CSV table of N, CA and C in Angstrom, one decimal:
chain,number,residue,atom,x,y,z
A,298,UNK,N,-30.6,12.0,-35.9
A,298,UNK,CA,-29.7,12.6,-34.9
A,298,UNK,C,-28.7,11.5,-34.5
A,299,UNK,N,-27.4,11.6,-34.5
A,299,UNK,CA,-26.2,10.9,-33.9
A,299,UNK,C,-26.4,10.1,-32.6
A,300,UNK,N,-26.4,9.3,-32.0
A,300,UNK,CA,-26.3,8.8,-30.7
A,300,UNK,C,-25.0,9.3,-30.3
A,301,UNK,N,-25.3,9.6,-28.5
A,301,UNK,CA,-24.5,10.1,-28.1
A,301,UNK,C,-23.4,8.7,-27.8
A,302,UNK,N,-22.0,9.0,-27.5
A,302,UNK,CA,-21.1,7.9,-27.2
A,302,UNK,C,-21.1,8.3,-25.8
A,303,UNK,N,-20.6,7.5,-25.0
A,303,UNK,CA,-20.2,7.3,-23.8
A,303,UNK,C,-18.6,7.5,-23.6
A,304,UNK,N,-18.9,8.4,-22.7
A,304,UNK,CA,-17.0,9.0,-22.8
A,304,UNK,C,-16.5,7.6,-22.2
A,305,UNK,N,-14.8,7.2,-22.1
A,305,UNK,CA,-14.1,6.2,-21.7
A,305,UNK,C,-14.1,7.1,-20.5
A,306,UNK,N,-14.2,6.2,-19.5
A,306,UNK,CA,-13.4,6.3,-18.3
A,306,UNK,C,-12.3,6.2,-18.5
A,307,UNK,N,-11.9,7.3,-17.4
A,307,UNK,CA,-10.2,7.6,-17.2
A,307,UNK,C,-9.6,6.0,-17.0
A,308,UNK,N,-8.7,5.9,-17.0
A,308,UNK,CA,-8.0,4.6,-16.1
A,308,UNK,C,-7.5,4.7,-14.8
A,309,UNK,N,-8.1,4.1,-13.9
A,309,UNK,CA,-8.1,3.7,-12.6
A,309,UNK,C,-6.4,4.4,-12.1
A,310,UNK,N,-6.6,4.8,-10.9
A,310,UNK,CA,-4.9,5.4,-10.6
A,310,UNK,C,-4.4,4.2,-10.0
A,311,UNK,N,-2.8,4.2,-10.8
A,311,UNK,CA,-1.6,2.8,-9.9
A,311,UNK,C,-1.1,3.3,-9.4
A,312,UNK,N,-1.0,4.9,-8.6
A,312,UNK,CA,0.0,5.6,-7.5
A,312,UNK,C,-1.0,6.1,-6.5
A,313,UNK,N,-0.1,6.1,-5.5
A,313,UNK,CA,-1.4,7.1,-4.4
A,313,UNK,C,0.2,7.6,-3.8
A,314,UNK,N,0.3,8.7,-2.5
A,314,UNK,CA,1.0,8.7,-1.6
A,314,UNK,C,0.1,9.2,-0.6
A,315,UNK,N,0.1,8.8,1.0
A,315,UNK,CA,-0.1,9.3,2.1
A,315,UNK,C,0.5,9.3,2.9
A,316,UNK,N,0.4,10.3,3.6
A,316,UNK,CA,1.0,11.3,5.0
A,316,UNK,C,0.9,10.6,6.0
A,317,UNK,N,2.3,9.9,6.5
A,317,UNK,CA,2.0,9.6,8.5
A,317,UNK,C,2.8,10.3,9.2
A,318,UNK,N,2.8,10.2,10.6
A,318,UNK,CA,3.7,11.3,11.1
A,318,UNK,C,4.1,10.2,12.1
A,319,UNK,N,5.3,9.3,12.4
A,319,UNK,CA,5.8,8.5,13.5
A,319,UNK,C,5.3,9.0,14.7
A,320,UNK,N,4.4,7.9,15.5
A,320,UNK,CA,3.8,7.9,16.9
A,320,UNK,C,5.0,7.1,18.0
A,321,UNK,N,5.0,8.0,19.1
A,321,UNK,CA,5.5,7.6,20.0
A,321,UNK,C,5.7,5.9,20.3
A,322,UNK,N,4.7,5.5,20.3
A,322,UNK,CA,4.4,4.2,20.5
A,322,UNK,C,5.0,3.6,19.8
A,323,UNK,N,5.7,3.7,18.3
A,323,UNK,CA,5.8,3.1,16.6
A,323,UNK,C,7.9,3.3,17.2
A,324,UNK,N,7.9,3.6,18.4
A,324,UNK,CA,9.6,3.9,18.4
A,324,UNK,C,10.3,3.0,19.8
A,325,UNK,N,11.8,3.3,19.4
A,325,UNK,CA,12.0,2.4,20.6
A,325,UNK,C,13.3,3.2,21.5
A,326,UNK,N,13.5,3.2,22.7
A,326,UNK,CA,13.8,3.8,23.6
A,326,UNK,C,14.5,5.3,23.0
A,327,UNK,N,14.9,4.8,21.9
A,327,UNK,CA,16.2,5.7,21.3
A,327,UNK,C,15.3,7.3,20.9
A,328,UNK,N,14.1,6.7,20.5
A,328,UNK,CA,13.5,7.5,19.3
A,328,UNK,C,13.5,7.0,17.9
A,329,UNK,N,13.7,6.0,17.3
A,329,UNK,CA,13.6,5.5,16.3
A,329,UNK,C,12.5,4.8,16.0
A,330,UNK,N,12.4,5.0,15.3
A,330,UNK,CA,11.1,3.7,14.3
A,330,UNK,C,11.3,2.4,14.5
A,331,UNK,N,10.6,1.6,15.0
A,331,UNK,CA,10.8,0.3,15.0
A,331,UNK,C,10.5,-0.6,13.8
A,332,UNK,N,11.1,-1.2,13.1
A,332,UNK,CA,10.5,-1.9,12.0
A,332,UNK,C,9.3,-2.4,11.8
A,333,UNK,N,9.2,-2.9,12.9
A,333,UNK,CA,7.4,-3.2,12.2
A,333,UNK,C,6.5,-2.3,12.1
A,334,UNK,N,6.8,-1.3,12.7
A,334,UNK,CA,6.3,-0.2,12.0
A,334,UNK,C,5.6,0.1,10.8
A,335,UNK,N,6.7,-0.3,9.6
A,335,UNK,CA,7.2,0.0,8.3
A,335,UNK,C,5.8,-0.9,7.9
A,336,UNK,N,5.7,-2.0,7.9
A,336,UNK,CA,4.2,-3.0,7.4
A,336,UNK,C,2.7,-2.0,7.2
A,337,UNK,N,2.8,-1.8,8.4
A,337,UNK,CA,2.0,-0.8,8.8
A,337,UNK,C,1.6,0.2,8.1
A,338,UNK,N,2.7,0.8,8.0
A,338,UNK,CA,2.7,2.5,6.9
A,338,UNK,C,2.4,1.4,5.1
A,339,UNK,N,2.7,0.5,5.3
A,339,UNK,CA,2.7,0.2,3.9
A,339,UNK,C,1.1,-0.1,3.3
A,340,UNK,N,0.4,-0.7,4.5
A,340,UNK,CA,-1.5,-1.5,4.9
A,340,UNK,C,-1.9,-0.2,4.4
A,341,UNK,N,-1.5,1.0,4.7
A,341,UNK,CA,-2.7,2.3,4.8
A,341,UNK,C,-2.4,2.7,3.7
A,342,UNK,N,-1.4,2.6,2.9
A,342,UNK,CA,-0.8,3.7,1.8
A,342,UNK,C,-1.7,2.5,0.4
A,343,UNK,N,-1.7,1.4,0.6
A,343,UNK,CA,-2.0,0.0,0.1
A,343,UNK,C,-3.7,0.7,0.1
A,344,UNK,N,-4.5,0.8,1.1
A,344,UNK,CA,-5.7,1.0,1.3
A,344,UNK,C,-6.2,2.2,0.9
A,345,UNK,N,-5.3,3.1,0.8
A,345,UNK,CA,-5.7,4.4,0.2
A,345,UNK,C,-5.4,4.7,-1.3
A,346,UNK,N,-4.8,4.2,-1.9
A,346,UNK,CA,-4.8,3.4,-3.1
A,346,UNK,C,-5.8,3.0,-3.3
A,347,UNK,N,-6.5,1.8,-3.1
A,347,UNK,CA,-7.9,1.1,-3.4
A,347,UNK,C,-9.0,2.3,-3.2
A,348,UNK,N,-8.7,2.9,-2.0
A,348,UNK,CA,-10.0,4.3,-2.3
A,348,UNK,C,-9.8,4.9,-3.6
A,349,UNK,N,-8.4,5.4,-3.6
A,349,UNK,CA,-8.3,6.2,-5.1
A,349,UNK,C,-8.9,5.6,-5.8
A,350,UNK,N,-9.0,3.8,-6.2
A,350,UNK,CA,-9.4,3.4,-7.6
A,350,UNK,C,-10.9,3.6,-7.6
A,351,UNK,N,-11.6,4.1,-6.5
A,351,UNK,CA,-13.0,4.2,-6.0
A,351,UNK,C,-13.4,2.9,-5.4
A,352,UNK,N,-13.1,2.0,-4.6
A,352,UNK,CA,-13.3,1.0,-3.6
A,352,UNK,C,-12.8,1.1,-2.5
A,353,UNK,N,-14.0,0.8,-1.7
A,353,UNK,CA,-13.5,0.4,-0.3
A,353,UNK,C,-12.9,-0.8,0.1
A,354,UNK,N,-11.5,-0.9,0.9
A,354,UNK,CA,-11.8,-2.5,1.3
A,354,UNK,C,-12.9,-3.6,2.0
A,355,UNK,N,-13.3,-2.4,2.5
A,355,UNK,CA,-14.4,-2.9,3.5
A,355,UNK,C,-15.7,-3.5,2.6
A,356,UNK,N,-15.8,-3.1,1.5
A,356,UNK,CA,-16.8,-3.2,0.3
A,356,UNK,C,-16.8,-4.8,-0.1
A,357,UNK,N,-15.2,-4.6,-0.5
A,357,UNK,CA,-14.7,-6.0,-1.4
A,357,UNK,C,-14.3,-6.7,0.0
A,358,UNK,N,-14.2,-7.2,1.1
A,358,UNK,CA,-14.7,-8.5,2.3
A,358,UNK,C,-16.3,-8.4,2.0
A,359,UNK,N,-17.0,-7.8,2.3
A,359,UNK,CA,-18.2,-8.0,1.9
A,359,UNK,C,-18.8,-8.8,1.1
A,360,UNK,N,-18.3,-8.7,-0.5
A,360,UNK,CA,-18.3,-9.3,-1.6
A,360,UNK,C,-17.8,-10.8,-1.5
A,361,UNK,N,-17.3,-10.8,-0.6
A,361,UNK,CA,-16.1,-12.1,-0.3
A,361,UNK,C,-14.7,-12.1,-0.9
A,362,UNK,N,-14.1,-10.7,-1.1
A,362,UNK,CA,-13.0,-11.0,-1.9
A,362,UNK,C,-11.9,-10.6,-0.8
A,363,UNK,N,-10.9,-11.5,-0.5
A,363,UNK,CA,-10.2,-10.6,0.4
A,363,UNK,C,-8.3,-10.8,0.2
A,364,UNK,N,-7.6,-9.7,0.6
A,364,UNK,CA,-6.4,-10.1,0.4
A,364,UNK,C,-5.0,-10.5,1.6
A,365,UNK,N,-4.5,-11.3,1.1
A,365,UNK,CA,-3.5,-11.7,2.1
A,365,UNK,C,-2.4,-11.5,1.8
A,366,UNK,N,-1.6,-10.9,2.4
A,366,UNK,CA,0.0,-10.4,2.4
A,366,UNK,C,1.2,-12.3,2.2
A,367,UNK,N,1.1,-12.1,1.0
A,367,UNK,CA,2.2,-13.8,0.6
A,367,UNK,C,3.9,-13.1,0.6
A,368,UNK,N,4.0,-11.8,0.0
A,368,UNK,CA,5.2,-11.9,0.1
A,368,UNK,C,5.4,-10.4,0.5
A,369,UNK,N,6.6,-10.2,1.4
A,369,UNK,CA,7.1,-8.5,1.9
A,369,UNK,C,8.6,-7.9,1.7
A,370,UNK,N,9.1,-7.9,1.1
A,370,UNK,CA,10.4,-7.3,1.1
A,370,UNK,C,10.6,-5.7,1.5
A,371,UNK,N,12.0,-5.5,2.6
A,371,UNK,CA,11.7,-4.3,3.1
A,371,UNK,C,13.3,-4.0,2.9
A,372,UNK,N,13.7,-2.6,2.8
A,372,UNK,CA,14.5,-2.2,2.5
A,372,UNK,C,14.9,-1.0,3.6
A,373,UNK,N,15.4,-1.3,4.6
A,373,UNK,CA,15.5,-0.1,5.0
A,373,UNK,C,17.4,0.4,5.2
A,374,UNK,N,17.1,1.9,4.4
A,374,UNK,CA,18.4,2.9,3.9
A,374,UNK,C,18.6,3.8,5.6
A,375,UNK,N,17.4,4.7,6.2
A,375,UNK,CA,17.8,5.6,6.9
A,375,UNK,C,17.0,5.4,7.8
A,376,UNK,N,17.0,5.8,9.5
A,376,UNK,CA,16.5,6.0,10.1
A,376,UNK,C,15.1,7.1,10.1
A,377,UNK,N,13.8,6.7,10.4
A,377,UNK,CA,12.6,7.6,10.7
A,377,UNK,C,12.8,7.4,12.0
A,378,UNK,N,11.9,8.8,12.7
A,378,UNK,CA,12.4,9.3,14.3
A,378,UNK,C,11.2,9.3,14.7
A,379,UNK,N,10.8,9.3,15.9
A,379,UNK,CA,9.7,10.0,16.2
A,379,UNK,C,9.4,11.9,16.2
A,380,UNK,N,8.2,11.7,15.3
A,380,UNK,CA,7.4,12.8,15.2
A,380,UNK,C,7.7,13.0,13.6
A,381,UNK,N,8.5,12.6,12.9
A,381,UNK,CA,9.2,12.7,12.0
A,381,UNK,C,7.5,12.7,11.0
A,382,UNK,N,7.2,13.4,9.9
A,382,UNK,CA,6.1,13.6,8.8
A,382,UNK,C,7.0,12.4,8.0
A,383,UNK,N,6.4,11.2,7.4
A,383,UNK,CA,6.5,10.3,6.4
A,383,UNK,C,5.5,10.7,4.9
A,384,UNK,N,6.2,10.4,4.2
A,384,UNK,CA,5.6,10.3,2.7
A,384,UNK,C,5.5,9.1,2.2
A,385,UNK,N,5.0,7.7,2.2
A,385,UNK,CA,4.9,6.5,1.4
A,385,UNK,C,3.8,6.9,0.5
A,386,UNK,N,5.2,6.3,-0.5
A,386,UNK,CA,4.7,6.2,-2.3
A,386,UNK,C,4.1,4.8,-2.2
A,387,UNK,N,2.9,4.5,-2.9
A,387,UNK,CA,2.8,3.1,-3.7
A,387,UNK,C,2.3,3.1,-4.9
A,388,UNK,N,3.0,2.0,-5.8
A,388,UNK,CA,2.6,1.8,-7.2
A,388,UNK,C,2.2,0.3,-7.3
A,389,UNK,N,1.4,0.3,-7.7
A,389,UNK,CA,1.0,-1.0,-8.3
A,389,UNK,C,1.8,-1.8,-9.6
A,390,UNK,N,2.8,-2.7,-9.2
A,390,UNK,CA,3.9,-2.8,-10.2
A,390,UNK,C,3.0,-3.9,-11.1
A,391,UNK,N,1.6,-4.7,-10.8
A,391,UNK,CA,1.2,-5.5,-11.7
A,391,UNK,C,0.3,-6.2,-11.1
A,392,UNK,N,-0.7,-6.8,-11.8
A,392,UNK,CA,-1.9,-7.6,-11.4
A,392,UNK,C,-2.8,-8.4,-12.2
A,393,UNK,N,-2.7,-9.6,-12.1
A,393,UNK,CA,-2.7,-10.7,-12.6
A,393,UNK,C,-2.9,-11.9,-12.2
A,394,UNK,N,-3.9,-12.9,-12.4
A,394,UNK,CA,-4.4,-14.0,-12.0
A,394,UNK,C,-5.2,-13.7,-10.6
A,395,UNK,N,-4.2,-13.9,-9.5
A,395,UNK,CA,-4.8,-13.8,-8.3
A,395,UNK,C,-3.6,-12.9,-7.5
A,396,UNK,N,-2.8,-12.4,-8.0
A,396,UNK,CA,-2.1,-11.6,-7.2
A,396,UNK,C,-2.1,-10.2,-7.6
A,397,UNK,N,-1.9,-9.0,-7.0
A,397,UNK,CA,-1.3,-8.0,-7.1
A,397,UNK,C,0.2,-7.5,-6.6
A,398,UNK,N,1.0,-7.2,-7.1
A,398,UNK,CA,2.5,-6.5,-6.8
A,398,UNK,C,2.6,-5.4,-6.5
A,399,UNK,N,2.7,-4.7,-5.2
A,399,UNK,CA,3.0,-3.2,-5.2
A,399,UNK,C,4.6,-2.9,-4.9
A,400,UNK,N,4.8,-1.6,-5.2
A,400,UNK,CA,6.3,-1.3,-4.8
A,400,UNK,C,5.8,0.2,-4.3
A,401,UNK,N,7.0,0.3,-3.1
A,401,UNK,CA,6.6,1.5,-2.7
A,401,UNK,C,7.7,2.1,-2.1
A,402,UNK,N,8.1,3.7,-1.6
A,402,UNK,CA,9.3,4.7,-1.3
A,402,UNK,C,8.7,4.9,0.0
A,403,UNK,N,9.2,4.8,0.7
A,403,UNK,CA,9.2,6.0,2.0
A,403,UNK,C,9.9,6.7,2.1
A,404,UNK,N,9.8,8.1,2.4
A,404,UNK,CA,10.6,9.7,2.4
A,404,UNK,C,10.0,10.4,3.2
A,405,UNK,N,11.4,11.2,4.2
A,405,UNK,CA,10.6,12.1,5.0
A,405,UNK,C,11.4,13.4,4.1
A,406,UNK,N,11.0,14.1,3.9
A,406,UNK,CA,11.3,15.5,3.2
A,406,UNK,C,12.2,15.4,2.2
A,407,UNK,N,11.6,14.5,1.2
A,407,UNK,CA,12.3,13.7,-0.1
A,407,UNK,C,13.5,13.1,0.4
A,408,UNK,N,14.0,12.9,1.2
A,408,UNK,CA,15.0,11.8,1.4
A,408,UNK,C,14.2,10.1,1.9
A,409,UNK,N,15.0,9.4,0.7
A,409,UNK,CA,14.5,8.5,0.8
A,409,UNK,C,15.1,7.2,2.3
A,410,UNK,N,13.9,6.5,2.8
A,410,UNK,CA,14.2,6.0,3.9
A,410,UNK,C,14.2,5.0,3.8
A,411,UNK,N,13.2,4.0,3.0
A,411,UNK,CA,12.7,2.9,2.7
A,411,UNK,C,12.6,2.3,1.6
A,412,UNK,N,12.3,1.2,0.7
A,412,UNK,CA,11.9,1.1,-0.4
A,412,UNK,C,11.0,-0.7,0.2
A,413,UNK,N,10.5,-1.1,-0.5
A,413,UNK,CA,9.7,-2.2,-0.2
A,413,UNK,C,8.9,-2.6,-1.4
A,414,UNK,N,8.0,-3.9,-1.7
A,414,UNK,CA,7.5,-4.8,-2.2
A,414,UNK,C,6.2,-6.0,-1.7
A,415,UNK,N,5.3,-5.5,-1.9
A,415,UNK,CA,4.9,-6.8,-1.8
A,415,UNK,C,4.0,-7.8,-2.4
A,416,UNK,N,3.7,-8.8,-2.3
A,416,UNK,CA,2.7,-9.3,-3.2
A,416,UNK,C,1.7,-10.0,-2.0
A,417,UNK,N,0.4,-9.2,-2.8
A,417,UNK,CA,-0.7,-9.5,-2.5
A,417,UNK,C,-1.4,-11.2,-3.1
A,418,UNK,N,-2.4,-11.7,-2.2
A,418,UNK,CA,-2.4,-13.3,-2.6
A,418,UNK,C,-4.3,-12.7,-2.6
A,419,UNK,N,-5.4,-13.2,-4.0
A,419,UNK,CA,-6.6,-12.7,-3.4
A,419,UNK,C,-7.0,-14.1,-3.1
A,420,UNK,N,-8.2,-13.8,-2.1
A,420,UNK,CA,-8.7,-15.4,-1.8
A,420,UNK,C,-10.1,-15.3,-1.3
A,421,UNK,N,-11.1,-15.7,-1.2
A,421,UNK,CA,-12.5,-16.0,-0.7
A,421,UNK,C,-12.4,-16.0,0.3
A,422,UNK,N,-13.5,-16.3,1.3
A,422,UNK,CA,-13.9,-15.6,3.0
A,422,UNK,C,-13.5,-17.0,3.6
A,423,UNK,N,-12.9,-17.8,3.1
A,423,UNK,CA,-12.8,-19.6,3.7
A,423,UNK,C,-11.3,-19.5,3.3
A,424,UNK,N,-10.9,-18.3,2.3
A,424,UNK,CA,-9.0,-18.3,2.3
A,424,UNK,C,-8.5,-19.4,1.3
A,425,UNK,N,-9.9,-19.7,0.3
A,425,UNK,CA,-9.2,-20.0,-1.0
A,425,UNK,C,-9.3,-19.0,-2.3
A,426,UNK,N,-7.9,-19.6,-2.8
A,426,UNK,CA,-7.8,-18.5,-4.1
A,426,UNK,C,-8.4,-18.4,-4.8
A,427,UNK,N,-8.6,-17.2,-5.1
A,427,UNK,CA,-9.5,-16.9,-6.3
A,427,UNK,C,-9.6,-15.5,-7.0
A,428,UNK,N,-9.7,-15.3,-8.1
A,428,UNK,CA,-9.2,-14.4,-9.1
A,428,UNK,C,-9.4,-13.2,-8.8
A,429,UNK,N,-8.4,-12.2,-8.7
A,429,UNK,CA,-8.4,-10.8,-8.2
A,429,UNK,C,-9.5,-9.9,-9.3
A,430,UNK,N,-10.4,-9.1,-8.6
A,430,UNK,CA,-11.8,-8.4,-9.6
A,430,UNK,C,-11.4,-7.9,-10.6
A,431,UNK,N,-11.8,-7.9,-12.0
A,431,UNK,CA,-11.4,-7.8,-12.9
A,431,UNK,C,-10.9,-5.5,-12.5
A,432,UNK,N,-11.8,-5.1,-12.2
A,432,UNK,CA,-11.6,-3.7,-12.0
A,432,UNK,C,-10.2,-3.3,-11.3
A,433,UNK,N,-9.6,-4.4,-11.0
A,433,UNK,CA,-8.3,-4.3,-10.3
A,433,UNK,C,-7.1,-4.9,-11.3
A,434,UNK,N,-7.3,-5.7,-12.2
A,434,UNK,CA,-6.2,-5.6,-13.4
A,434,UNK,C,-5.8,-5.2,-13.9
A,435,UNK,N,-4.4,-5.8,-14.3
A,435,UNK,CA,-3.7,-4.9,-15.5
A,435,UNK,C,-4.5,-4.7,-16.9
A,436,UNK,N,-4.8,-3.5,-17.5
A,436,UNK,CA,-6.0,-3.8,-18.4
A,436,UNK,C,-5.1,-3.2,-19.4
């Protein structure tokens, strides 16, 4: 009788998008979004992502693996308002040594508002570098 094979796992997802809806608090007198805002929406959409790939962040500190924001580029095209439903896209543009690259869209009803970048730095629980988990590579 044949041995059975082991199916390949799918490959890990490089997109996610999640839903925020601008909080009063995230605006400034006008009704607008305040920039720092924007980091923010980017941490969750970044973190929900890592669920998709099936990890928790909370998992990988545990392990001692943790990541630090080295670089952020932000683009912002249009004003978000309060109350306004957000869409942030993120892709994982690459991942390698000890960094990961994401790029990502923000859109509120497919108009695009934002565009951004950042690179992730991984490092041990004392904040030195060290090589991002292999299950998180470009494979």
């Amino acid at each position: 009788m044949p041995s059975a094979v082991d199916p390949i796992p799918p490959p890990a997802p490089r997109t996610a998008a999640v839903t925020v809806r601008v909080r009063y608090n995230e605006c400034d007198p006008m009704g607008i979004a305040h920039h720092a805002s924007y980091p923010i929406w980017l941490e969750i959409a970044r973190t929900e992502l890592l669920r998709a790939r099936g990890m928790a962040y909370r998992e990988l500190e545990a392990a001692g693996v943790h990541f630090v924001v080295a670089r952020m580029s932000l683009r912002y095209r249009r004003a978000a308002r309060y109350d306004d439903e957000l869409t942030v896209h993120v892709r994982v543009e690459k991942s390698a040594g000890i960094k990961i690259v994401h790029a990502y869209r923000i859109e509120r009803a497919g108009e695009l508002l934002a565009t951004a970048e950042t690179t992730l730095a991984c490092v041990d629980g004392a904040g030195r570098p060290r090589g991002v988990p292999a299950s998180l590579l470009d494979g």
